[in-house]
XYZ file of C-alpha atoms in Angstrom:
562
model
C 247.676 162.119 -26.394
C 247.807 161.789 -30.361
C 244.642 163.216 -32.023
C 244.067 159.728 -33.341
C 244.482 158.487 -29.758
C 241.659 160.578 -28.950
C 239.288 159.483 -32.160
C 240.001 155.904 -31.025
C 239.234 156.361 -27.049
C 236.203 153.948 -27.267
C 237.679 151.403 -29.054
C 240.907 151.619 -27.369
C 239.489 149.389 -24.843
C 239.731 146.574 -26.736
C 243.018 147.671 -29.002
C 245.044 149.550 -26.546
C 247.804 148.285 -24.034
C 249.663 145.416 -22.504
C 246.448 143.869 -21.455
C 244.954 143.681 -24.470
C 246.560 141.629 -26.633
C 244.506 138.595 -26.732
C 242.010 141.173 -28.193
C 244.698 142.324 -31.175
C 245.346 138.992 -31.520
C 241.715 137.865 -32.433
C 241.830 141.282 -34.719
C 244.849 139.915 -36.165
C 242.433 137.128 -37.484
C 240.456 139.117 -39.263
C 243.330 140.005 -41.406
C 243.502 143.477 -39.794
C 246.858 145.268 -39.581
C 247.827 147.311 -36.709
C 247.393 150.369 -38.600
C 243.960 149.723 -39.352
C 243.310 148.689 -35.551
C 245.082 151.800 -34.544
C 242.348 153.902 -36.409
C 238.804 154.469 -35.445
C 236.829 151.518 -35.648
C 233.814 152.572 -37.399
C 230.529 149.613 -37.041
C 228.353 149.369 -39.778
C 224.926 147.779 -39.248
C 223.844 146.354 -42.543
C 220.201 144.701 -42.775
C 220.768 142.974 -45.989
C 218.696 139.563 -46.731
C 217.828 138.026 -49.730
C 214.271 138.322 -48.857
C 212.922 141.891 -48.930
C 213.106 143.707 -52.025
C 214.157 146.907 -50.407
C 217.718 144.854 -48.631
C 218.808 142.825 -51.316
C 221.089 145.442 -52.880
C 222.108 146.945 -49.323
C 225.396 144.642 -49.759
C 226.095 147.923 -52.439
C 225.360 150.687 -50.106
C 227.590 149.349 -47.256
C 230.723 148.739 -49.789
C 230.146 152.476 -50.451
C 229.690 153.252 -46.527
C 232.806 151.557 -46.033
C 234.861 153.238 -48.811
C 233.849 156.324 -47.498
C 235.235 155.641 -43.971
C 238.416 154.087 -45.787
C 238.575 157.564 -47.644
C 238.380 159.220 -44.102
C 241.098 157.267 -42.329
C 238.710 154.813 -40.382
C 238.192 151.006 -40.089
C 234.723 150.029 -41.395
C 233.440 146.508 -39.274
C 230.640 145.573 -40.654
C 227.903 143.563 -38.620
C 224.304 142.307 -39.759
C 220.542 142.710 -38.472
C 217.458 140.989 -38.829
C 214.810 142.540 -41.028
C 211.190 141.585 -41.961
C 209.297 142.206 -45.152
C 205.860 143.539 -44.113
C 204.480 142.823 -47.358
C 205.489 138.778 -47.505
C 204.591 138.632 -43.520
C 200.699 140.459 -44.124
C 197.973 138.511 -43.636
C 199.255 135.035 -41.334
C 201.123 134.777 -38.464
C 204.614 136.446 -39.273
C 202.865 139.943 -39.329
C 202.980 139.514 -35.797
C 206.314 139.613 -35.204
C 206.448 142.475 -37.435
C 206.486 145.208 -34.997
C 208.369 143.273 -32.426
C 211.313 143.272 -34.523
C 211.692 146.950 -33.643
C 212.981 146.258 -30.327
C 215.316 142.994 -31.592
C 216.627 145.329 -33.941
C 217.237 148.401 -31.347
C 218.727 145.944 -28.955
C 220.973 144.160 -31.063
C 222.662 147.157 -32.299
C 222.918 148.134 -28.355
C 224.512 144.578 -27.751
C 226.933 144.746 -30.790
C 227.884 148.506 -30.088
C 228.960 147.757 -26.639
C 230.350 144.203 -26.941
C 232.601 145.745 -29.618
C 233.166 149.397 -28.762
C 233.002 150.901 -31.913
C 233.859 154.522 -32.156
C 230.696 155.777 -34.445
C 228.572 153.839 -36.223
C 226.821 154.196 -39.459
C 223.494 152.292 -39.829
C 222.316 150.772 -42.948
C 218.536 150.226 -43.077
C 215.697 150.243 -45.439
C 212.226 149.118 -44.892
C 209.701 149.484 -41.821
C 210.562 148.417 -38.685
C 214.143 147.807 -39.478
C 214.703 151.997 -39.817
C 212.823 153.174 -36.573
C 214.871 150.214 -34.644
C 218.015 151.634 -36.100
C 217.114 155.075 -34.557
C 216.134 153.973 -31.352
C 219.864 152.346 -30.981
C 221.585 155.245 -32.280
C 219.654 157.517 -29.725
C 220.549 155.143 -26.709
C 224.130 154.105 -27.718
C 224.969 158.111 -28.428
C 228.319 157.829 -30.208
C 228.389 159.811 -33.115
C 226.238 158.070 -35.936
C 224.707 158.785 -39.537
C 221.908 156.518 -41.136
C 221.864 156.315 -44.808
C 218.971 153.956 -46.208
C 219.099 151.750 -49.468
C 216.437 154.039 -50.866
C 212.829 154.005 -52.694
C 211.785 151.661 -55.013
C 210.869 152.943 -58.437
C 207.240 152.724 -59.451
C 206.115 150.117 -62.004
C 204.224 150.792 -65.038
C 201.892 147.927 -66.395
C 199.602 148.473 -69.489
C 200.170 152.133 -69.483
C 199.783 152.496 -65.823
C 201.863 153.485 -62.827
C 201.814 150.901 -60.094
C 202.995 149.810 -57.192
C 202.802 146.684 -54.370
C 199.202 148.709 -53.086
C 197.808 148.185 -56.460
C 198.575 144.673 -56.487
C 196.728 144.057 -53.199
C 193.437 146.072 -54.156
C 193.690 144.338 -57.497
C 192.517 141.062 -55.396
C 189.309 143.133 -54.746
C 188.566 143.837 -58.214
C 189.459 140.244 -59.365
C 186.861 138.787 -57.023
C 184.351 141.060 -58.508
C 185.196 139.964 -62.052
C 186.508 143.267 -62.804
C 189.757 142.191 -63.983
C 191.239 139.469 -64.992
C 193.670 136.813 -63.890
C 195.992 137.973 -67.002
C 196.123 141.395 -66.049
C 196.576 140.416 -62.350
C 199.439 138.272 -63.221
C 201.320 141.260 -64.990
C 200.694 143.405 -61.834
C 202.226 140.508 -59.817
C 205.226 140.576 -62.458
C 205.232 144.414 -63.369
C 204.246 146.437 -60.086
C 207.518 146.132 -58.524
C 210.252 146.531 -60.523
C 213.456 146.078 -58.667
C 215.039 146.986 -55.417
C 214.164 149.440 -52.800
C 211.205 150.287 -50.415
C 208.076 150.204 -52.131
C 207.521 153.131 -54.380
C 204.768 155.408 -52.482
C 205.067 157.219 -49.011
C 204.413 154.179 -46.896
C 205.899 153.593 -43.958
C 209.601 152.755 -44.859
C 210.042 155.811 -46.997
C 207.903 157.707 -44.725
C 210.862 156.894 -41.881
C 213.838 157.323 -44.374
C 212.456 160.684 -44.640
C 212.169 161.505 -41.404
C 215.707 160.268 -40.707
C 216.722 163.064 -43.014
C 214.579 165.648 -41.601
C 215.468 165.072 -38.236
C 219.011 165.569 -39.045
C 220.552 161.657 -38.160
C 220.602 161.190 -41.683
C 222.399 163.271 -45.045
C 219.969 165.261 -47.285
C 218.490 163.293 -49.908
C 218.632 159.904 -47.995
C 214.421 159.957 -47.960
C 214.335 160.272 -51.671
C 217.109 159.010 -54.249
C 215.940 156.178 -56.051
C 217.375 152.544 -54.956
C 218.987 152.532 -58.667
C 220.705 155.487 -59.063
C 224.174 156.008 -58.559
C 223.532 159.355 -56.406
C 222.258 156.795 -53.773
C 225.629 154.995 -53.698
C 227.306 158.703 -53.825
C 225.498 159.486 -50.670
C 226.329 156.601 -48.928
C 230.020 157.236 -49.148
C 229.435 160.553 -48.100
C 228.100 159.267 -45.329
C 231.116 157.140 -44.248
C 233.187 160.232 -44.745
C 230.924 162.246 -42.372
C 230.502 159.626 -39.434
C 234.483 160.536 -39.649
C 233.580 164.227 -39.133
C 231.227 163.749 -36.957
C 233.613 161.591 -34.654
C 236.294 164.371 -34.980
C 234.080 166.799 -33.762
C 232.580 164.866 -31.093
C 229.025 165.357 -32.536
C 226.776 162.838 -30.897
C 222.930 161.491 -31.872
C 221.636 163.614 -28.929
C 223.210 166.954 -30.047
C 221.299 166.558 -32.871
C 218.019 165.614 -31.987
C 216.114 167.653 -29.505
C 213.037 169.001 -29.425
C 213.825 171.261 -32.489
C 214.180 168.179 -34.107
C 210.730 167.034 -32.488
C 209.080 169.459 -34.074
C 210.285 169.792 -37.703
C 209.878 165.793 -37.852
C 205.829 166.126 -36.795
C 205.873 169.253 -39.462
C 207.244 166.968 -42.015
C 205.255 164.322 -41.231
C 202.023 166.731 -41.636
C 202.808 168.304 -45.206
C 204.114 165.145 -46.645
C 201.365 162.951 -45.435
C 203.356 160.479 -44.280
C 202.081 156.404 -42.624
C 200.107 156.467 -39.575
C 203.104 154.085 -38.286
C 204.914 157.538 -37.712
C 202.752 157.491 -35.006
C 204.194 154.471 -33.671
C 207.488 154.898 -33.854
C 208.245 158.488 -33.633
C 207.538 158.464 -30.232
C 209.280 155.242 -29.488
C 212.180 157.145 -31.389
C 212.568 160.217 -29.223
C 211.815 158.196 -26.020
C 215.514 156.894 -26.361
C 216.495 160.867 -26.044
C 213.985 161.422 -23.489
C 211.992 163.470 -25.712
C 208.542 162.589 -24.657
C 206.246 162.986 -28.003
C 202.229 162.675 -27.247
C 199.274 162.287 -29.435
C 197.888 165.589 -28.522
C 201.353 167.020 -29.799
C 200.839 164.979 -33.321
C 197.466 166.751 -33.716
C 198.484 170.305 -32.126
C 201.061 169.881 -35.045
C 198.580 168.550 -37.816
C 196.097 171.554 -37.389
C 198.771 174.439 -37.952
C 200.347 172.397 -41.051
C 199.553 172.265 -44.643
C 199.021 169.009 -46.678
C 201.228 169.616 -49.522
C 201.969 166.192 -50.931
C 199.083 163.426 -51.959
C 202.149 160.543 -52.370
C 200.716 157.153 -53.261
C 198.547 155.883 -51.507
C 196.570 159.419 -51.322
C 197.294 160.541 -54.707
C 199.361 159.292 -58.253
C 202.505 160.611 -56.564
C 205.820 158.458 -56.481
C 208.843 158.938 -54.164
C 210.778 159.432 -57.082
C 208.121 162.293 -58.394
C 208.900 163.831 -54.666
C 213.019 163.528 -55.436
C 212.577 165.566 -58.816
C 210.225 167.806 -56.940
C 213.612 168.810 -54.209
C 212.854 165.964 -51.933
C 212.518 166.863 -48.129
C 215.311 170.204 -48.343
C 212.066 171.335 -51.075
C 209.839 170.668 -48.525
C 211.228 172.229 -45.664
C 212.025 175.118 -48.103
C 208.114 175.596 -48.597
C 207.425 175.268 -44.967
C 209.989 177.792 -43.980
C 208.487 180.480 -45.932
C 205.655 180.443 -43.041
C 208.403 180.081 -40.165
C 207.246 176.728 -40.159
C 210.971 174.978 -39.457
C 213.399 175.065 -37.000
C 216.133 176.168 -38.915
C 218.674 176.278 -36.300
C 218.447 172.504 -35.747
C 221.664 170.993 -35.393
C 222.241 168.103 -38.742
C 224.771 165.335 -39.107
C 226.622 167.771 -41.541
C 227.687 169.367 -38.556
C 225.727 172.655 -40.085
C 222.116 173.944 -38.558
C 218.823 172.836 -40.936
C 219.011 176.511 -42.282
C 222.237 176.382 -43.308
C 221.741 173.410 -45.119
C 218.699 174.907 -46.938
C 220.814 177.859 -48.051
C 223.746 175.632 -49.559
C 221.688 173.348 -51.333
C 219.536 176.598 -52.763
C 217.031 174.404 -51.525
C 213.351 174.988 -52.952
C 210.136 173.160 -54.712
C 211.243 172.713 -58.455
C 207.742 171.069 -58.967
C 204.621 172.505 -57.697
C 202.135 169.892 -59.105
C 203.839 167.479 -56.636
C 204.926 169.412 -53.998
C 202.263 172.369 -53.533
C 202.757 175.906 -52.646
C 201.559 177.493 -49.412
C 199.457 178.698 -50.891
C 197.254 175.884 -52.533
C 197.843 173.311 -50.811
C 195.374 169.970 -50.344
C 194.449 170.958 -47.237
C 195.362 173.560 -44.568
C 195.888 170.495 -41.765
C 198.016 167.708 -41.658
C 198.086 164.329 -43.219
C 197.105 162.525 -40.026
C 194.933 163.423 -37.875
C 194.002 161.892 -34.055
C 190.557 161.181 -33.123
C 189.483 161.062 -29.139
C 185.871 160.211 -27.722
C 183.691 156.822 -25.907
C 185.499 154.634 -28.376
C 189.200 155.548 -28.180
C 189.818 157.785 -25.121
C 193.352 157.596 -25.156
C 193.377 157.990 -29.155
C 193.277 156.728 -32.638
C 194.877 157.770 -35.716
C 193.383 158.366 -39.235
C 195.557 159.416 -42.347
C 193.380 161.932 -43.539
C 194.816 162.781 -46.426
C 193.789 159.510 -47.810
C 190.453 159.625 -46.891
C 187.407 160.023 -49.353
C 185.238 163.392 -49.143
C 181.980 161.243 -48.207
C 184.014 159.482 -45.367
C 185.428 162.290 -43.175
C 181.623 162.790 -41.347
C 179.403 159.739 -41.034
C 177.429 157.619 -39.127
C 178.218 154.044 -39.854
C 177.032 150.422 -38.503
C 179.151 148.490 -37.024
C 180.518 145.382 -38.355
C 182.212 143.193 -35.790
C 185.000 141.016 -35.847
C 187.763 139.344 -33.747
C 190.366 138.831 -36.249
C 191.912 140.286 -39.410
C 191.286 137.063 -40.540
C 187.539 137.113 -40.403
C 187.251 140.385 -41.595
C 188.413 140.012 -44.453
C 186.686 136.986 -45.525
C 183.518 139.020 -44.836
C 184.776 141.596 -47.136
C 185.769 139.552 -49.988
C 182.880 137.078 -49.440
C 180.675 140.279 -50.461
C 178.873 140.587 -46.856
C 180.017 144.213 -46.119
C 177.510 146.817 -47.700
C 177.906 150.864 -47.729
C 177.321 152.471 -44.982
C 178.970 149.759 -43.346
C 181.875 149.963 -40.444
C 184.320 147.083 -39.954
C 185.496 146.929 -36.676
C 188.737 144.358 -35.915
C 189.284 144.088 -32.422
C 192.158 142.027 -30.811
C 194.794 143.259 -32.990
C 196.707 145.516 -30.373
C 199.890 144.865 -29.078
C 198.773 142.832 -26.591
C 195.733 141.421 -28.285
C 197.252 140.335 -31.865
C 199.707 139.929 -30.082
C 201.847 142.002 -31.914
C 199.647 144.566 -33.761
C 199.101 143.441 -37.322
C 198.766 145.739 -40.297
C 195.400 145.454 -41.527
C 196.529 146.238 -45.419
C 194.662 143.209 -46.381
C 191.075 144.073 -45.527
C 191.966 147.553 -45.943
C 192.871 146.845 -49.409
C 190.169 144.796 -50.504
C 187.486 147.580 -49.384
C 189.081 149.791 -52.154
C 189.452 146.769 -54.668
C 185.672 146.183 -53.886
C 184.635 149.381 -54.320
C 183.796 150.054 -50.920
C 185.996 152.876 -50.286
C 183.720 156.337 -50.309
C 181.473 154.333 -48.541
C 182.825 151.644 -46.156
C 185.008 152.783 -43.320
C 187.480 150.471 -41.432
C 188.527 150.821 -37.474
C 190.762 148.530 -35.445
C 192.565 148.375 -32.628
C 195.179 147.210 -34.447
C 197.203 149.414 -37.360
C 198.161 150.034 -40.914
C 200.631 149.768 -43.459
C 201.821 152.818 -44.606
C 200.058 151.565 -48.124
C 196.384 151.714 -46.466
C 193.735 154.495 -47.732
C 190.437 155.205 -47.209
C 188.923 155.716 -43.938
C 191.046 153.455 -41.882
C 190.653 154.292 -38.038
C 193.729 152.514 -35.826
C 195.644 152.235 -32.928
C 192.535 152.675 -31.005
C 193.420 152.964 -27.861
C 193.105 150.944 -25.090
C 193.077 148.381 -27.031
C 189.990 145.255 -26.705
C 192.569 143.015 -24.736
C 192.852 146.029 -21.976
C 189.656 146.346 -21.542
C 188.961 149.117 -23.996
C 185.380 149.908 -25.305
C 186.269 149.093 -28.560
C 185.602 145.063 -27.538
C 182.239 146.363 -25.817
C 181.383 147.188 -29.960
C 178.488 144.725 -30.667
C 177.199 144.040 -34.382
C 174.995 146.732 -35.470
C 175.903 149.544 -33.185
C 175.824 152.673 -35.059
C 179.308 154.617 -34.632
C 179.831 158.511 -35.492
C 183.393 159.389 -37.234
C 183.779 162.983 -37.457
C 187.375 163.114 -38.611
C 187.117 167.215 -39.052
C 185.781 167.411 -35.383
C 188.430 164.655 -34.178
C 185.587 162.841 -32.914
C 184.984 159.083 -32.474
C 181.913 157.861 -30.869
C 179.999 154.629 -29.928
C 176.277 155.518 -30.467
C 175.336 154.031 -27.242
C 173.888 154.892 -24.156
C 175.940 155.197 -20.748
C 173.879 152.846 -18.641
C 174.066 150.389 -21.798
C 177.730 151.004 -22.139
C 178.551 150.556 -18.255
C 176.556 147.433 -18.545
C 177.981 145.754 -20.975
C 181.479 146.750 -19.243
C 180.537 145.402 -16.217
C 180.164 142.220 -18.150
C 182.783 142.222 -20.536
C 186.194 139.928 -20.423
C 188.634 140.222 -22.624
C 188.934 137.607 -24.545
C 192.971 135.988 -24.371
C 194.147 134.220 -27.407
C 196.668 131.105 -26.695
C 200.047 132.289 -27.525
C 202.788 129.783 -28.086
C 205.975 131.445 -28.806
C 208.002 132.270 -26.027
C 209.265 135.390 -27.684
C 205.623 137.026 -28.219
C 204.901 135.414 -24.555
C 207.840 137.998 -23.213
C 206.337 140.653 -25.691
C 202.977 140.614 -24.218
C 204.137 140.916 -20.889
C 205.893 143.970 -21.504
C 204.539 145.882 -24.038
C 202.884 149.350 -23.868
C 200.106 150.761 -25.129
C 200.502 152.236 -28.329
C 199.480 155.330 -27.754
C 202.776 155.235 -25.785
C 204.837 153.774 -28.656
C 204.280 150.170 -27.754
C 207.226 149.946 -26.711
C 208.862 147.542 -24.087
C 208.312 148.374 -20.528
């Protein structure tokens, strides 16, 4: 057997022999010639839309994909995905298919790969759900496969400012108090978000893009190059190149990521202070390798690692800044002065993490972004996972974002049943310091579909609210959220969870330092009240979220489909 006989053993079975002509002839449509079908057939997944700002120039990065497998002797097919824009979809009723999109996304790639046996695949993401679903099908299908994103967004600069899509939303605050007005909101509208790619800060899309790289499915610098530059479309022909490699060498998603690759992506996730949906989907992510990754191992993680980036939303920190800096190679660089990294990792450049950190000479070429071991912000982790009465099974806090005077305190409770609600209580002025919001209903099952709550999040800060006012929901965040925003509490209100027993004016104890999060409130009160309590169901009319409900998790597993 030919060596390109053997590169082409997948898709052989629908371009190889008697039998399957019918199938060369349909190729033959396509304008293929039989030298092109009698190389490897490489898929490319593109997510590009006209809608979100971070996939309108992905038609770019996959012409460079494909000239790179073209370069390499293989047959680029591309093939598209869905994708939704968290941003447009906040606050109504799209953000609840938000998260569900993550398993369209996984399976469709599954259904394509295997309908059309493609010999590797490269996959062409960009934004939040869309890059964690991508993953998810790479680890299932296992051929060999490379992600390379579209990219950050830069940061926009309006009256002298930096600023970003997070600065528009808090902005709302501030215009309802009459602190600024509707001329200087409008250039924020037009000024904040300058172009394509995935919003500026480390939210969630950028916070998966880089964790893509560090995990070793994607090349290094795919978390970091800006949308615009042209290293971005260097990279991604690099990356149709090595899928080539990879499929020479028989290097498969599951070689790569094991629990060496568990580990340096919690690390990562730690120092660079990443989204709370890393929390989500990480797990989710390494459940397709059967690489089981708990909340206890998030926060085992978080208290041996050092906070060394305050990216926006924590600090004035772009993704760009972070690229300058070294990117994620810098990072792990830093981190592997303390032993920190698995450096014998296997990567999609067929070399080991170390090795990779020794050709590119990687290192921090900016310690006012990226800090030292030695003065870092903090000496845990970004996130941090809070157990007690209230969320037995978990909830996550980015604690990096969080306010001095809101890591320990004793708040009253707020109640509501919707993100809706809440946030007209917020903007309406009816939320005072010292005040807790609590949003119940929001879970997977509850929402359905487990809306971000950047909305009411965002218009604590904009109202000032934010070293004083804490947020906690059963639902979660977008990766642009600060403050003291407690989610994923877990079991959710619509599973019976004592976060729906919460009743206006409860007092509630965060102790983020302690990992503690209590309900102030007796036992024989509580075990009343639960004896009591129904969850409340919410009418649900599309069939798709119907099917979701039934099978979702909770999401301290993932929430992912049973």
């Amino acid at each position: 057997m030919t060596a390109t006989k053997k590169m082409t053993a997948r898709s052989g079975r629908m371009t190889q022999g008697l039998e399957k002509a019918p199938h060369r002839s349909l190729l033959s449509a396509l304008g293929l010639t039989r030298e092109e079908m009698g190389r490897p057939l490489i898929g490319i997944a593109n997510s590009a839309n006209e809608i979100i700002p971070g996939h309108i120039h992905l038609d770019k990065i996959v012409q460079a994909v494909k000239d790179g497998v073209r370069m390499a002797g293989g047959t680029p097919m591309e093939f598209p995905t869905i994708g939704v824009c968290d941003g447009l979809a906040m606050n109504h009723e799209g953000m609840r298919f938000s998260l569900p999109s993550r398993e369209l996304i996984a399976d469709s790639i599954e259904i394509m790969a295997t309908a059309h046996p493609f010999d590797a695949l490269v996959l062409v993401p960009n934004c939040d759900k869309i890059v964690p679903g991508m993953l998810m099908a790479a680890l299932r299908l296992n051929i060999p496969t490379i992600v390379v994103s579209g990219g950050p967004m830069l940061p926009g600069n309006v009256r002298g400012k930096r600023a970003d899509l997070i600065t528009v939303f808090e902005a709302v605050g501030k215009a309802k108090l009459g602190k600024m007005d509707e001329a200087e909101l409008y250039e924020l509208e037009e000024g904040a978000c300058p172009g394509c790619g995935s919003c500026a800060g480390m939210f969630t899309a950028n916070s998966m893009n880089c964790l893509s790289e560090t995990i070793g499915l994607a090349l290094p610098g795919n978390g970091t190059i800006p949308a615009v530059s042209a290293a971005r479309i260097r990279l991604a022909k690099h990356a149709g190149m090595q899928v080539m490699e990879l499929l020479r060498r028989g290097i498969r998603p599951r070689d790569i990521v094991t629990e060496k690759s568990v580990k340096n992506a919690v690390r990562l996730d730690m120092a660079l202070g990443c989204s709370t949906n890393t929390v989500l989907h990480l797990p989710a992510v390494f459940r397709e390798a059967g690489l089981p990754l708990t909340l206890s191992i998030f926060d085992e993680v978080s208290r041996t690692t050092p906070n060394l980036c305050h990216l926006a939303p924590a600090g004035p920190d772009y993704m760009v800044d972070l690229d300058n800096a070294g990117g994620i190679p810098g990072v792990m660089a830093e981190l592997n002065k303390a032993g920190l990294i698995e450096t014998g990792a296997l990567t999609c450049t067929g070399k080991t993490v170390g090795e990779n950190l020794a050709e590119l000479k990687a290192a921090v070429r900016d310690h006012a972004i990226v800090r030292s071991l030695d003065t870092p912000y903090s000496h845990e982790g970004g996130i941090a996972i809070l157990y007690g009465n209230l969320a037995p099974q978990g909830a996550v806090v980015k604690q990096s974002a969080v306010a001095p005077e809101m890591m320990k305190r004793t708040v009253n409770a707020r109640t509501f049943d919707s993100e809706e609600e809440a946030s007209e209580a917020i903007l309406g002025g009816k939320i005072k310091p010292n005040d807790v919001v609590v949003i119940r209903y929001e879970g997977p099952k509850g929402g359905p579909g487990m809306r971000e709550m950047l909305t009411p999040t965002s218009a604590i800060m904009g109202m000032g609210l934010g070293e004083s006012v804490a947020l906690i929901t059963d639902g979660r965040f977008s990766g642009g959220s600060r403050g003291a925003a407690i989610g994923h509490v877990s079991p959710e209100a619509a599973s019976g969870g004592v976060i729906g027993l919460v009743r206006e004016g409860d007092k509630i104890k965060i102790d983020i330092p302690a990992r503690k999060l209590e309900l102030l409130v007796d036992e024989a009160e509580l075990a009343d009240r639960k004896a009591k309590f129904r969850p409340k169901r919410k009418t649900v009319k599309s069939p798709f979220l119907k099917r979701y409900v039934k099978h979702v998790s909770s999401v301290a597993q993932g929430a992912v489909l049973e």
